Backbone as numpy.savetxt, mean C-alpha at the origin, in Angstrom:
# Nx Ny Nz CAx CAy CAz Cx Cy Cz
-1.42 4.43 -6.53 -1.83 4.61 -5.14 -2.51 5.97 -5.05
-3.70 6.00 -4.50 -4.37 7.27 -4.28 -5.35 7.14 -3.11
-5.63 8.16 -2.36 -4.92 9.44 -2.38 -3.55 9.31 -1.70
-2.68 10.19 -2.03 -1.34 10.22 -1.43 -0.92 11.68 -1.35
-0.91 12.28 -0.16 -1.00 11.67 1.17 -2.41 11.21 1.50
-2.47 10.36 2.53 -3.73 9.73 2.93 -3.89 9.79 4.44
-5.07 9.42 4.91 -5.33 9.33 6.36 -5.11 7.91 6.88
-4.61 7.03 6.03 -4.37 5.64 6.44 -5.14 4.64 5.60
-6.11 5.12 4.81 -6.86 4.25 3.90 -6.60 4.76 2.48
-6.15 3.87 1.61 -5.84 4.26 0.24 -6.21 3.15 -0.72
-6.28 3.49 -1.98 -6.64 2.53 -3.02 -5.45 2.28 -3.94
-5.38 1.05 -4.42 -4.34 0.65 -5.38 -5.06 0.13 -6.60
-4.80 0.75 -7.74 -5.42 0.32 -8.98 -4.32 -0.08 -9.96
-4.54 -1.20 -10.67 -3.53 -1.71 -11.59 -4.19 -2.46 -12.73
-3.58 -2.39 -13.88 -4.06 -3.13 -15.05 -3.56 -4.58 -15.05
-2.55 -4.87 -14.23 -2.01 -6.23 -14.14 -2.33 -6.82 -12.77
-2.23 -8.13 -12.64 -2.45 -8.81 -11.37 -1.35 -8.39 -10.41
-1.73 -7.77 -9.30 -0.79 -7.16 -8.38 -1.05 -7.68 -6.97
0.02 -8.01 -6.25 -0.11 -8.48 -4.88 0.72 -7.57 -3.98
0.13 -7.11 -2.89 0.85 -6.29 -1.93 1.62 -7.23 -1.00
2.94 -7.12 -1.02 3.80 -8.00 -0.24 4.08 -7.48 1.16
4.06 -6.14 1.32 4.36 -5.59 2.64 4.30 -4.08 2.65
4.22 -3.55 3.88 4.26 -2.12 4.12 5.37 -1.91 5.15
6.28 -0.96 4.86 7.45 -0.76 5.71 7.63 0.71 6.06
8.07 0.98 7.29 8.37 2.34 7.73 9.73 2.75 7.17
10.11 4.00 7.41 11.42 4.48 6.98 12.56 3.72 7.64
12.31 3.17 8.83 13.35 2.43 9.55 13.37 0.94 9.17
12.47 0.53 8.28 12.42 -0.86 7.84 11.48 -1.74 8.63
10.77 -1.15 9.60 9.82 -1.92 10.41 8.63 -2.34 9.54
8.25 -3.60 9.64 7.09 -4.10 8.93 5.82 -3.61 9.62
4.90 -3.05 8.84 3.67 -2.46 9.37 2.49 -3.34 8.99
1.60 -3.57 9.96 0.39 -4.36 9.67 -0.54 -3.57 8.75
-1.19 -4.28 7.84 -2.13 -3.65 6.92 -3.22 -4.63 6.58
-4.35 -4.10 6.11 -5.49 -4.92 5.69 -5.82 -4.57 4.25
-6.15 -5.59 3.45 -6.49 -5.39 2.05 -7.91 -5.87 1.80
-8.69 -5.04 1.12 -10.03 -5.42 0.66 -10.02 -5.35 -0.86
-10.39 -6.45 -1.50 -10.43 -6.48 -2.97 -11.78 -5.95 -3.43
-11.77 -4.74 -4.01 -13.00 -4.13 -4.47 -13.38 -4.62 -5.86
-12.37 -4.98 -6.66 -12.58 -5.56 -7.99 -11.27 -6.20 -8.40
-11.21 -6.76 -9.62 -9.97 -7.38 -10.09 -8.82 -6.39 -10.19
-9.14 -5.12 -10.48 -8.08 -4.14 -10.68 -7.98 -3.11 -9.56
-8.83 -3.20 -8.53 -8.85 -2.18 -7.48 -8.85 -2.83 -6.10
-7.92 -2.38 -5.25 -7.84 -2.86 -3.87 -7.85 -1.66 -2.94
-8.48 -1.82 -1.78 -8.43 -0.79 -0.75 -7.56 -1.32 0.39
-6.60 -0.50 0.80 -5.64 -0.91 1.83 -5.77 0.04 3.01
-5.64 -0.50 4.21 -5.74 0.32 5.41 -4.55 0.04 6.32
-3.96 1.14 6.79 -2.89 1.11 7.79 -3.46 1.84 9.00
-3.71 1.13 10.08 -4.39 1.73 11.24 -3.40 2.32 12.25
-3.70 3.53 12.70 -2.98 4.12 13.82 -1.55 4.51 13.57
-1.14 4.62 12.35 0.25 4.99 12.05 0.28 6.28 11.26
1.29 7.09 11.51 1.49 8.32 10.77 2.95 8.36 10.34
3.21 8.85 9.14 4.58 8.97 8.66 4.69 8.60 7.19
5.93 8.29 6.80 6.22 7.90 5.42 6.44 6.39 5.40
5.79 5.74 4.46 5.87 4.28 4.35 6.19 3.88 2.92
6.72 2.69 2.78 6.98 2.12 1.46 6.12 0.89 1.29
5.42 0.83 0.17 4.53 -0.28 -0.13 5.25 -1.16 -1.15
5.43 -2.44 -0.85 6.09 -3.38 -1.75 5.03 -4.19 -2.49
5.06 -4.10 -3.82 4.12 -4.82 -4.69 4.87 -5.88 -5.47
4.15 -6.93 -5.86 4.74 -7.95 -6.72 3.76 -8.30 -7.83
4.29 -8.36 -9.05 3.52 -8.87 -10.18 4.14 -10.21 -10.54
3.69 -10.81 -11.62 4.21 -12.13 -12.00 5.69 -12.09 -12.35
6.20 -10.91 -12.77 7.61 -10.88 -13.19 8.46 -9.79 -12.55
7.88 -8.92 -11.71 8.66 -7.82 -11.13 8.18 -7.47 -9.73
9.05 -6.78 -9.00 8.70 -6.18 -7.72 8.74 -4.67 -7.87
7.86 -3.97 -7.19 7.80 -2.52 -7.22 7.71 -2.00 -5.80
8.22 -0.79 -5.59 8.08 -0.15 -4.30 7.62 1.29 -4.53
6.58 1.71 -3.79 6.04 3.06 -3.90 6.03 3.70 -2.53
6.26 5.00 -2.49 6.25 5.75 -1.24 4.84 6.28 -0.95
4.44 6.20 0.31 3.11 6.67 0.74 3.28 7.52 1.99
2.60 8.65 2.03 2.61 9.51 3.21 1.27 9.41 3.91
1.30 9.10 5.22 0.08 8.98 6.01 0.05 10.11 7.02
-1.01 10.92 6.95 -1.22 12.03 7.88 -2.50 11.76 8.65
-2.47 11.96 9.96 -3.69 11.71 10.76 -4.31 13.00 11.19
């Protein structure tokens, strides 16, 4: 995930097939997000109008991952 911290738009790059399952606030609230596939290994994600710390849930064919993201406006 980069950049981190971000202004709400960030990129996710991976060598494996990766699907973003959700974005969650510190309180567990599900946050709306938009994904643009820039290439097979690069996605651009946008979280509009939110500021704070979020957790991004990813899924590959065999595992789930969670990464922390800080959004500053």
